[in-house]
CSV table of C-alpha atoms and ligand atoms in Angstrom, one decimal:
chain,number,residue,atom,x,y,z
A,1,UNK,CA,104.6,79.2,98.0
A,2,UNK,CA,106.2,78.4,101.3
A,3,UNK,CA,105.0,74.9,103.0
A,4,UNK,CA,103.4,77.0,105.5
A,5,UNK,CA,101.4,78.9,103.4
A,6,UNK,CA,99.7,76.8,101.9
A,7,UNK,CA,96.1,76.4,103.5
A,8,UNK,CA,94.0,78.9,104.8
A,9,UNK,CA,93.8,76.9,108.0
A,10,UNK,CA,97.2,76.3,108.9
A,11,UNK,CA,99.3,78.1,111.7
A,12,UNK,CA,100.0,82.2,110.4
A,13,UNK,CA,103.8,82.6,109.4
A,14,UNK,CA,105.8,84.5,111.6
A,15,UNK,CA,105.4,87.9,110.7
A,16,UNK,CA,101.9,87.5,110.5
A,17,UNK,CA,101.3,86.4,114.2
A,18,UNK,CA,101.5,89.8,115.3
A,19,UNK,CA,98.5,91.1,112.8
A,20,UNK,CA,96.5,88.4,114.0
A,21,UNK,CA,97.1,88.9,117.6
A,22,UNK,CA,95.9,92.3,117.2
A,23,UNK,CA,93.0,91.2,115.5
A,24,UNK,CA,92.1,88.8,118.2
A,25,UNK,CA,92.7,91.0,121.1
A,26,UNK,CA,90.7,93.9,119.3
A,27,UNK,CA,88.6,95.8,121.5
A,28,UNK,CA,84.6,94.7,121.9
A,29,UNK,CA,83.6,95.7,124.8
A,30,UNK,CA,82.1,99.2,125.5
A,31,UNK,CA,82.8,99.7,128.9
A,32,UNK,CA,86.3,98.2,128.7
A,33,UNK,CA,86.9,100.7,125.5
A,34,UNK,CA,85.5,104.0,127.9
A,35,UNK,CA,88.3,102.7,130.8
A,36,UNK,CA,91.3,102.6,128.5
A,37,UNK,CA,90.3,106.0,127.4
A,38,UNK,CA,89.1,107.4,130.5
A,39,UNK,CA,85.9,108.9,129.6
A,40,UNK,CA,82.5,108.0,131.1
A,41,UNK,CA,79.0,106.1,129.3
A,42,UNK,CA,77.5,109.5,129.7
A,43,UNK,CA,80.4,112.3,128.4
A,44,UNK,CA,80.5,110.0,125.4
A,45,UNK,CA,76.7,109.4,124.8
A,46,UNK,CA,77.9,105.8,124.8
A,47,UNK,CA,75.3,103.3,123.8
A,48,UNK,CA,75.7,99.5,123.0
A,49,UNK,CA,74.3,99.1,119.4
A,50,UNK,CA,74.2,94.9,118.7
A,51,UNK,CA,73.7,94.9,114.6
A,52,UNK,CA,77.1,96.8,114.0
A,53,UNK,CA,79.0,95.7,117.1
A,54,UNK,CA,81.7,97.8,118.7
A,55,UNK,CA,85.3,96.7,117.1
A,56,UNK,CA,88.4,98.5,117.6
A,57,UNK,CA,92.2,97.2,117.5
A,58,UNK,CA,94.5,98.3,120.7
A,59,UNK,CA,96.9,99.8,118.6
A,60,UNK,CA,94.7,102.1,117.3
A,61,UNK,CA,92.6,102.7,120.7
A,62,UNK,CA,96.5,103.8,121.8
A,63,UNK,CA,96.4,107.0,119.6
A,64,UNK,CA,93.6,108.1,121.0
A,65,UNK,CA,93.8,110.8,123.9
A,66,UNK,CA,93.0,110.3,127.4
A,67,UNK,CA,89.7,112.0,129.1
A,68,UNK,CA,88.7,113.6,126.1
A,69,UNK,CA,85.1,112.2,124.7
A,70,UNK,CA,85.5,114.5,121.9
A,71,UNK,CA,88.8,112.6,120.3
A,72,UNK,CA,88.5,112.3,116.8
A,73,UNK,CA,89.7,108.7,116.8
A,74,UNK,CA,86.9,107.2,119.5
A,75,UNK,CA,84.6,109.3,117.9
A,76,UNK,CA,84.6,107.3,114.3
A,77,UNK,CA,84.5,103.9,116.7
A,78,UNK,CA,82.1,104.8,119.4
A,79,UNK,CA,78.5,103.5,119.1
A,80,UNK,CA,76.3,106.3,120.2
A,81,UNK,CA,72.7,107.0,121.4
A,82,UNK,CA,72.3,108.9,118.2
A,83,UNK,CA,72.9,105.9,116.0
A,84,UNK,CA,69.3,105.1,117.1
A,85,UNK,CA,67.6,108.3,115.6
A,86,UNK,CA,65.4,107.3,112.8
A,87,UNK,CA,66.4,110.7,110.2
A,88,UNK,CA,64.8,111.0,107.0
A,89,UNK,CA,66.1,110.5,103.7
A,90,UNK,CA,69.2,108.3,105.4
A,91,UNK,CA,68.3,104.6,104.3
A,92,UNK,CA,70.3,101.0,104.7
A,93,UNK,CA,71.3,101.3,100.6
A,94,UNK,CA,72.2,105.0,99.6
A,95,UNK,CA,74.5,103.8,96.7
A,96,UNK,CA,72.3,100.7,95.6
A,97,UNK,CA,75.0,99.0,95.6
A,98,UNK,CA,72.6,95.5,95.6
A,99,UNK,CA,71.7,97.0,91.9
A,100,UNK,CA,75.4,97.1,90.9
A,101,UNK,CA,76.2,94.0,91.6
A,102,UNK,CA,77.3,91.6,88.6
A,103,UNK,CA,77.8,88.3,90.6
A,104,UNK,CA,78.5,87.3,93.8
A,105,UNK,CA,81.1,89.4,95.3
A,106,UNK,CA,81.4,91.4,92.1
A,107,UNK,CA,80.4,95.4,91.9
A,108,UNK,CA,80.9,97.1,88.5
A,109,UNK,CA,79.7,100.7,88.4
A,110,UNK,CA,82.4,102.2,86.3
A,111,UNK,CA,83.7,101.8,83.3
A,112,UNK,CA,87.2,99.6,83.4
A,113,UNK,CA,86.4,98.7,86.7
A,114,UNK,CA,85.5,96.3,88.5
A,115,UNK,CA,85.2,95.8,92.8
A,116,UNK,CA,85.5,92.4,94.3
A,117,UNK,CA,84.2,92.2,97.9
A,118,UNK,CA,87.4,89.9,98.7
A,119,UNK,CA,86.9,89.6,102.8
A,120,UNK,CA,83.8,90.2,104.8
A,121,UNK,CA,84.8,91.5,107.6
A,122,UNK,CA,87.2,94.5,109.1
A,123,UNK,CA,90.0,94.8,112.0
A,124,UNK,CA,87.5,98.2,112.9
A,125,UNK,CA,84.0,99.0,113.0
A,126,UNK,CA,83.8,102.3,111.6
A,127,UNK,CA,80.4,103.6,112.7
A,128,UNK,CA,80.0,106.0,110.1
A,129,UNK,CA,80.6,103.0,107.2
A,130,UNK,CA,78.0,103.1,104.3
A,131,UNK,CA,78.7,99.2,103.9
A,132,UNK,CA,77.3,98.6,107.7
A,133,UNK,CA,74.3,97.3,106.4
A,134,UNK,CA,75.9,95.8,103.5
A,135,UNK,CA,74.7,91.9,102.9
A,136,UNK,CA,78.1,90.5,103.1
A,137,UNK,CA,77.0,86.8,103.7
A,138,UNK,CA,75.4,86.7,100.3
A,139,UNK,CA,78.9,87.8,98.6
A,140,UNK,CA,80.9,84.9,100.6
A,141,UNK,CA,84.1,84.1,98.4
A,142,UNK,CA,84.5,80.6,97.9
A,143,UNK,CA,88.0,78.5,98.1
A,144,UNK,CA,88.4,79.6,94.1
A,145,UNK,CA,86.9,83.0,94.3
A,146,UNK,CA,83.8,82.4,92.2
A,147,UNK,CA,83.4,86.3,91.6
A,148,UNK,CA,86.4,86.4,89.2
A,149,UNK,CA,84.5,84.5,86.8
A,150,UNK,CA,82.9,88.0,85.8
A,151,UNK,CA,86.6,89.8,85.3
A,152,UNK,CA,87.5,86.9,83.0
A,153,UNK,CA,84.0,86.9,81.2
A,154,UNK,CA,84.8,90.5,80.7
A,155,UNK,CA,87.6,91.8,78.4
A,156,UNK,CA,86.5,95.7,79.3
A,157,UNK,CA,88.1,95.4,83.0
A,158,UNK,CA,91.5,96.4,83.2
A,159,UNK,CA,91.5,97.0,87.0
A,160,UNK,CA,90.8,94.9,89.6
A,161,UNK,CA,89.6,96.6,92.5
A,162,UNK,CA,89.9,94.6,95.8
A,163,UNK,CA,87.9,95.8,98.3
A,164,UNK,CA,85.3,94.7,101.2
A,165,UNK,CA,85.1,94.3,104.1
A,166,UNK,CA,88.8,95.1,104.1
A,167,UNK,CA,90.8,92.5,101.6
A,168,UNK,CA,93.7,92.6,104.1
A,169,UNK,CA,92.1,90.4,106.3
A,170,UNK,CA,93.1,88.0,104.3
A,171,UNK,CA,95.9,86.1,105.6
A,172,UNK,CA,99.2,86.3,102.8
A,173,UNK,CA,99.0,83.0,101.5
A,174,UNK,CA,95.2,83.8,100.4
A,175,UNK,CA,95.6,86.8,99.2
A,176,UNK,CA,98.8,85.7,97.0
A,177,UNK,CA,97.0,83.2,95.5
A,178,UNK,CA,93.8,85.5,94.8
A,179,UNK,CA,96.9,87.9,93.2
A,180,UNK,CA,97.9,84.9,91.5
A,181,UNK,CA,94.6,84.1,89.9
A,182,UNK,CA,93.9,88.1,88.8
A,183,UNK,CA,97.5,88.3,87.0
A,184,UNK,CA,96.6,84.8,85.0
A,185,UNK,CA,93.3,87.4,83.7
A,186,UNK,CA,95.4,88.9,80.4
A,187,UNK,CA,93.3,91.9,79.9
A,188,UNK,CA,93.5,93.0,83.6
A,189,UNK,CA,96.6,95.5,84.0
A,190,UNK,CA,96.0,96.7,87.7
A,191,UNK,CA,95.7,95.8,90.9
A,192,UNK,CA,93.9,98.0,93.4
A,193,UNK,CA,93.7,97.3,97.4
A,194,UNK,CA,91.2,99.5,99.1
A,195,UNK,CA,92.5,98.4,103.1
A,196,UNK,CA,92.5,100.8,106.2
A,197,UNK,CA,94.2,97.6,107.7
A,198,UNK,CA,97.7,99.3,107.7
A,199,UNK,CA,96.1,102.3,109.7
A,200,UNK,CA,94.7,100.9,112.6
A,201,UNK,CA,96.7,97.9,112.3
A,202,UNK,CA,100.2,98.4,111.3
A,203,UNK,CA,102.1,95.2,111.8
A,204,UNK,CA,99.6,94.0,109.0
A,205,UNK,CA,102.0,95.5,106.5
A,206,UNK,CA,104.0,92.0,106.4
A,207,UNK,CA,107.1,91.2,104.3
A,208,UNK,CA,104.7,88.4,102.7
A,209,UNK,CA,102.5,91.5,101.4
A,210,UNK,CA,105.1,93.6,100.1
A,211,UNK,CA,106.3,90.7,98.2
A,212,UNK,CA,103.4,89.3,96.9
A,213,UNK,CA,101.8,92.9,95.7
A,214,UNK,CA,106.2,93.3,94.0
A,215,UNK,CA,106.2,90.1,92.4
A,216,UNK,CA,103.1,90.3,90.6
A,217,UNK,CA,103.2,91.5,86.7
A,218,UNK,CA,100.1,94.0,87.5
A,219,UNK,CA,100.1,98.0,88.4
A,220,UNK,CA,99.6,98.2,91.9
A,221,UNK,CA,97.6,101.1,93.6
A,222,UNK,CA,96.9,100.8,97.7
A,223,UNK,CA,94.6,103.2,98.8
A,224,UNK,CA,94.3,103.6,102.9
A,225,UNK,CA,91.8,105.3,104.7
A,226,UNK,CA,92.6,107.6,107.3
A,227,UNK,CA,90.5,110.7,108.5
A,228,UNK,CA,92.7,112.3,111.3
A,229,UNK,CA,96.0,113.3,111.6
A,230,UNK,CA,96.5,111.2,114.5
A,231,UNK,CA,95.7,108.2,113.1
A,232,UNK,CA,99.3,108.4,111.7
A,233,UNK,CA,102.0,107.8,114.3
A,234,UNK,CA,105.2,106.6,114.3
A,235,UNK,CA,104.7,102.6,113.8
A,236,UNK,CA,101.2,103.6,111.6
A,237,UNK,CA,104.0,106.0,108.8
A,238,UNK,CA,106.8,102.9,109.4
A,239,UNK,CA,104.3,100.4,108.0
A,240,UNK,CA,103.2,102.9,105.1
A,241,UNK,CA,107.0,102.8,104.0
A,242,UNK,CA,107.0,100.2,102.1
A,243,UNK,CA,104.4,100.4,100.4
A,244,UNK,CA,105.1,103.3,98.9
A,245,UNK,CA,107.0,102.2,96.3
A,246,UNK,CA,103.4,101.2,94.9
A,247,UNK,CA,101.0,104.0,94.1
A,248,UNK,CA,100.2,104.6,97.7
A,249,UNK,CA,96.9,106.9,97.9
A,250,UNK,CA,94.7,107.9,100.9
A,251,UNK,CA,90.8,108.5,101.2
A,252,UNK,CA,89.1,109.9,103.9
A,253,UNK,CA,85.0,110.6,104.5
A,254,UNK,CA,84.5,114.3,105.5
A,255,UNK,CA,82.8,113.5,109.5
A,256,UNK,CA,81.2,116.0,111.7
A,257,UNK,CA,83.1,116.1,114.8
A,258,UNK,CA,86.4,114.4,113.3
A,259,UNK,CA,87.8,115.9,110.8
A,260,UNK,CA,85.3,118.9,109.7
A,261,UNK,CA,87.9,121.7,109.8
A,262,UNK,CA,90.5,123.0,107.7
A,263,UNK,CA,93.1,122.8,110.0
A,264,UNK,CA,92.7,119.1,110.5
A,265,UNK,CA,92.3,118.5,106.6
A,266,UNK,CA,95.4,120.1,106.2
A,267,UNK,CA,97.0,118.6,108.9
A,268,UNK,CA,95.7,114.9,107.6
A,269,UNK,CA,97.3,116.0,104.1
A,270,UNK,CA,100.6,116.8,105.6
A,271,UNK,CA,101.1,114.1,107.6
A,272,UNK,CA,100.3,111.7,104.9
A,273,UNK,CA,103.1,113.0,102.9
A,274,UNK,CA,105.3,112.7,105.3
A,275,UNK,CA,104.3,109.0,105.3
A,276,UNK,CA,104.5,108.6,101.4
A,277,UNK,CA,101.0,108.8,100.9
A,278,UNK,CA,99.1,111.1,98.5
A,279,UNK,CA,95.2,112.3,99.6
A,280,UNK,CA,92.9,110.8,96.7
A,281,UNK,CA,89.3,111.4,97.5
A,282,UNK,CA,87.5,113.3,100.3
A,283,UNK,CA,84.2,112.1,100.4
A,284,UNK,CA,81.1,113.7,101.4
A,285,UNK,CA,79.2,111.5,104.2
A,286,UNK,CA,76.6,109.1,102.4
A,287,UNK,CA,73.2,109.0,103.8
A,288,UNK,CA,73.5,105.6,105.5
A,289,UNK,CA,70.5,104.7,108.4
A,290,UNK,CA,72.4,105.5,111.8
A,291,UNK,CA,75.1,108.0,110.9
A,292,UNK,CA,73.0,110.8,110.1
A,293,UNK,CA,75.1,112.7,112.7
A,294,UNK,CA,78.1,112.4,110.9
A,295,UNK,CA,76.9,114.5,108.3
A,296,UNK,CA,78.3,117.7,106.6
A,297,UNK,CA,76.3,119.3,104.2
A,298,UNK,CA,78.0,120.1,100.5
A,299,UNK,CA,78.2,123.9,101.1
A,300,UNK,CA,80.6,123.3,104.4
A,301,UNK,CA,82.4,120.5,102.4
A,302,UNK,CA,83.0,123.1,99.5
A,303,UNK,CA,84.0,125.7,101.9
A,304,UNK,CA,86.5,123.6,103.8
A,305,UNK,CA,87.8,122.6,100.1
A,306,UNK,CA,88.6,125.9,99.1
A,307,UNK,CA,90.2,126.4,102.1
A,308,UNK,CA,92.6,123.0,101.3
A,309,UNK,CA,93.4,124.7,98.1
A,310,UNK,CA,94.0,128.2,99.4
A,311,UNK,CA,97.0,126.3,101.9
A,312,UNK,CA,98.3,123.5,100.2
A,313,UNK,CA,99.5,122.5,96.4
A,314,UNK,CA,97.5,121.3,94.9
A,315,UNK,CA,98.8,117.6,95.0
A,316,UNK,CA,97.8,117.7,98.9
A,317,UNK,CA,94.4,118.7,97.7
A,318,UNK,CA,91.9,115.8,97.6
A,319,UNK,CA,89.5,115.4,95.3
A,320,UNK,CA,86.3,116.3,96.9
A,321,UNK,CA,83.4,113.6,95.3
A,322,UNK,CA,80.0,112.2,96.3
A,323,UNK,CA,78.6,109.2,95.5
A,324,UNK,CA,75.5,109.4,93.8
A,325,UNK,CA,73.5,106.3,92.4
A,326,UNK,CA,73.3,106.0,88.4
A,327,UNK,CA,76.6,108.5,87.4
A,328,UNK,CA,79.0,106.8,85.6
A,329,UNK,CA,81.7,107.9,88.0
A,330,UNK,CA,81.7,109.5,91.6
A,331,UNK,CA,80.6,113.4,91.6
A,332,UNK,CA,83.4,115.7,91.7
A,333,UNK,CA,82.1,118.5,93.4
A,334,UNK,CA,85.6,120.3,94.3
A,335,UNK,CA,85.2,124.0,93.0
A,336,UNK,CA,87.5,126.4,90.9
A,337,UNK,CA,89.2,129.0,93.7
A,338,UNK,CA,88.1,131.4,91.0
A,339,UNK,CA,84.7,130.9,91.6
A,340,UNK,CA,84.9,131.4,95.7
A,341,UNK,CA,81.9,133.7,96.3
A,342,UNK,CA,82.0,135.6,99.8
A,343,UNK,CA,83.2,134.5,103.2
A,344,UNK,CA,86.2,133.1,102.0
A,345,UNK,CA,88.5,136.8,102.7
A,346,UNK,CA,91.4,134.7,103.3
A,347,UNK,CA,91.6,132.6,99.6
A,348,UNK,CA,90.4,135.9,98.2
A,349,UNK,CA,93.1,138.2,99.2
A,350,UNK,CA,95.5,135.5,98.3
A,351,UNK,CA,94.4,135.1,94.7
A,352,UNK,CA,94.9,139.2,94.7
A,353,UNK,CA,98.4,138.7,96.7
B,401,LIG,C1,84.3,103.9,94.3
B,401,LIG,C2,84.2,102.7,93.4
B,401,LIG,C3,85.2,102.5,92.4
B,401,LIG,C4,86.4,103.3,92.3
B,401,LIG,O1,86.2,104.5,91.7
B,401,LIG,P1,87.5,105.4,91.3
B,401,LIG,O2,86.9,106.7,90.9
B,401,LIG,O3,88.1,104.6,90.2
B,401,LIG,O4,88.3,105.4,92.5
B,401,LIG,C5,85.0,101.4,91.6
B,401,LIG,N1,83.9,100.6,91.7
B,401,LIG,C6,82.9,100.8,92.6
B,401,LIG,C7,81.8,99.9,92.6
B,401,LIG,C8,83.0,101.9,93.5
B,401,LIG,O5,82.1,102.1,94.4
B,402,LIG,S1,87.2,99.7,107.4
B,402,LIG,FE1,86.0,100.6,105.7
B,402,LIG,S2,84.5,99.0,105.2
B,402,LIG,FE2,85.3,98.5,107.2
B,402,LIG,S3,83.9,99.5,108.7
B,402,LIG,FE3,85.6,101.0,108.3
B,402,LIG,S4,84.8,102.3,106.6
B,402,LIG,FE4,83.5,100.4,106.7
C-alpha cells in the first residue's frame, strides 16, 4: 500500500480526485436539475420528496436530452408527485430483507452466497430503488468490517458479494484492504461488486481499482447497472474497458416510462456489448412504497422477453427474474419462445421461417 493510501481520511490519490469531485458536485437541487435540462416543475410533475433526496452526478445529468421531460435518464432520478401516492400492496420491505440479514451488514439468502452492505450511500438516487427505505445506519461497517465475521464463521460461502449502497464509494485504499481481508477467508473463491458507480460516474473506474480487483487471488465478477441505452456514452464504454477483462455483467430493473420497450431493451443489450458487458438479470419492478408508477406487470415483462429473444442471441438475452421473499434463488420467469401464445406474429413467423 502506497503512503497515501493508507487512512480513510487522508487526501484521495490522484486519479481518484476526479471521482470525488464528481461526487461532491453531484446535483441536489430540483430546480437547478430542471434548468440544466430545460424542462419546467410542471412538464416533469416535479416534486421535492425530503426522505429520499434528489442525487444525481453531472456527468450523468449530461446524457440526458434537452426539453424533453420524458428522457429516460431524468426520469429514473426525478422525484415526482406520484412518489406520494399511497398504492396498495407496495410496502417499505418487499424482499424482507431485515429477515435475511445474518449480522450487521451481512445478507445471506442464497445458498454459497453471501451480500455485505459494504458502503451506505450512492453517487445517485435512483427513485425507483427497493433499498430506499433500507435501514442502512443499522448496517454501518466499522474500521475492520465487523460483517465478515459471518463469511469466516461460515465455510458454505464461496462468494462474496459486495454490494450496498454502492461499494464503490469506497475510496481504493478501503476497498483494497476490505479485498485484502476477503482473500485471507480460504473457503471464499469470488469476489462480486454489485456498483452502478462506473455508469453514472465514469472516472470512478481508477487504475487503483483495476489493480486491486487484478491482484487479488479471488474470481472477480462486476456487475453494473444500467437501464437505457444512453446511459452508455463514449467516457461511460471507456471506463467499462478495463474491467472487462473480469467477468463484466449488467442488470437492469424493467421501468415504466424508461426502458419498457423492446426496442430500447435491445438497444441497452447492444450497446453493452459494444462496451464488453454481458446483460445478466432484467428484473421485474419490486413493490417498494413510492415507486408504484414504475411498475410493469409480468405479462408485459414476458412479452417484451420474448421479443429480446426473437431479436438477439441468446447471450444478449437477459435473464428475466423477480424477487420473491422465501425462494431459495430469484424467480426466473423468462419463458420458452415455444410456448409464445398469441400476439407475438412477429416471433411466431420466425420460429416457422
Ligand atoms: C440478488 C441477491 C444475490 C445474488 O443472486 P444471484 O442470483 O447469485 O445473482 C445474493 N444475495 C442476496 C441477498 C441477493 O439479494
Ligand atoms: S445505485 Fe442501486 S442501490 Fe443506489 S439508489 Fe440506485 S438502485 Fe438503489
Amino acid at each position: 500500500m502506497t503512503a497515501a493510501g493508507k487512512g480513510a481520511g487522508t487526501a484521495p490519490e490522484r486519479d481518484e480526485r476526479p471521482w470525488q469531485r464528481a461526487l461532491a458536485e453531484a446535483v441536489t437541487d430540483l430546480d437547478e436539475l430542471l434548468a440544466l435540462v430545460a424542462v419546467s416543475r410542471d412538464e416533469a410533475g416535479a416534486a421535492a420528496d425530503d426522505p429520499f433526496p434528489l442525487r444525481v452526478p453531472r456527468p450523468f445529468v449530461d446524457r440526458m436530452r434537452r426539453g424533453d421531460a420524458r428522457d429516460p435518464l431524468l426520469r429514473q432520478v426525478l422525484p415526482t408527485r406520484l412518489e406520494g401516492e399511497c398504492v396498495p400492496g407496495y410496502r417499505a420491505d418487499p424482499l424482507q430483507e431485515g429477515a435475511a440479514a445474518r449480522a450487521s451488514g451481512l445478507l445471506g439468502k442464497y445458498e454459497g452466497r453471501l451480500l455485505m452492505l459494504a458502503a451506505g450511500a450512492c453517487a445517485v438516487h435512483c427513485r425507483y430503488c427497493f433499498r430506499r427505505h433500507f435501514p442502512y445506519g443499522e448496517h454501518r461497517q466499522g474500521a475492520d468490517f465487523p460483517a465478515l465475521e459471518g463469511v469466516r464463521a461460515d465455510p458454505g460461502v464461496r462468494e462474496v458479494i459486495l454490494s450496498g449502497g454502492d461499494p464503490l464509494m469506497l475510496r481504493d485504499a478501503r476497498l483494497a484492504a476490505l479485498v485484502g481481508e476477503i482473500e485471507r477467508i480460504e473457503h471464499v473463491r469470488r469476489l462480486r461488486i454489485h456498483t452502478r458507480l462506473p455508469i453514472v460516474i465514469p472516472a470512478r473506474v481508477t487504475a487503483g481499482l483495476v489493480d486491486t480487483l487484478a491482484a487479488t487471488r479471488l474470481r472477480v465478477a462486476v456487475v453494473v447497472h444500467a437501464n437505457h441505452a444512453n446511459e452508455i456514452d463514449g467516457d461511460c464504454a471507456a471506463a467499462l474497458g478495463p474491467l472487462a477483462r473480469f467477468a463484466l455483467l449488467n442488470q437492469s430493473v424493467l421501468l415504466r416510462g424508461v426502458n419498457d420497450s423492446a426496442g430500447a431493451l435491445i438497444d441497452l443489450s447492444e450497446r453493452l456489448f459494444d462496451a464488453g458487458v454481458l446483460p445478466y438479470y432484467l428484473h421485474l419492478p419490486d413493490a417498494v412504497a413510492g415507486t408504484a408508477h414504475f411498475g410493469v406487470g409480468e405479462a408485459q415483462g414476458r412479452d417484451l422477453h420474448l421479443r429480446m429473444q426473437a431479436a438477439l442471441p441468446g447471450y444478449l438475452v437477459p435473464r428475466l427474474v423477480r424477487e420473491t421473499p422465501g425462494l431459495p434463488a430469484k424467480e426466473l420467469l423468462s419463458a420458452e419462445p415455444a410456448s409464445a401464445s398469441g400476439g407475438l406474429d412477429g416471433v411466431t413467423e420466425w420460429r416457422r421461417g
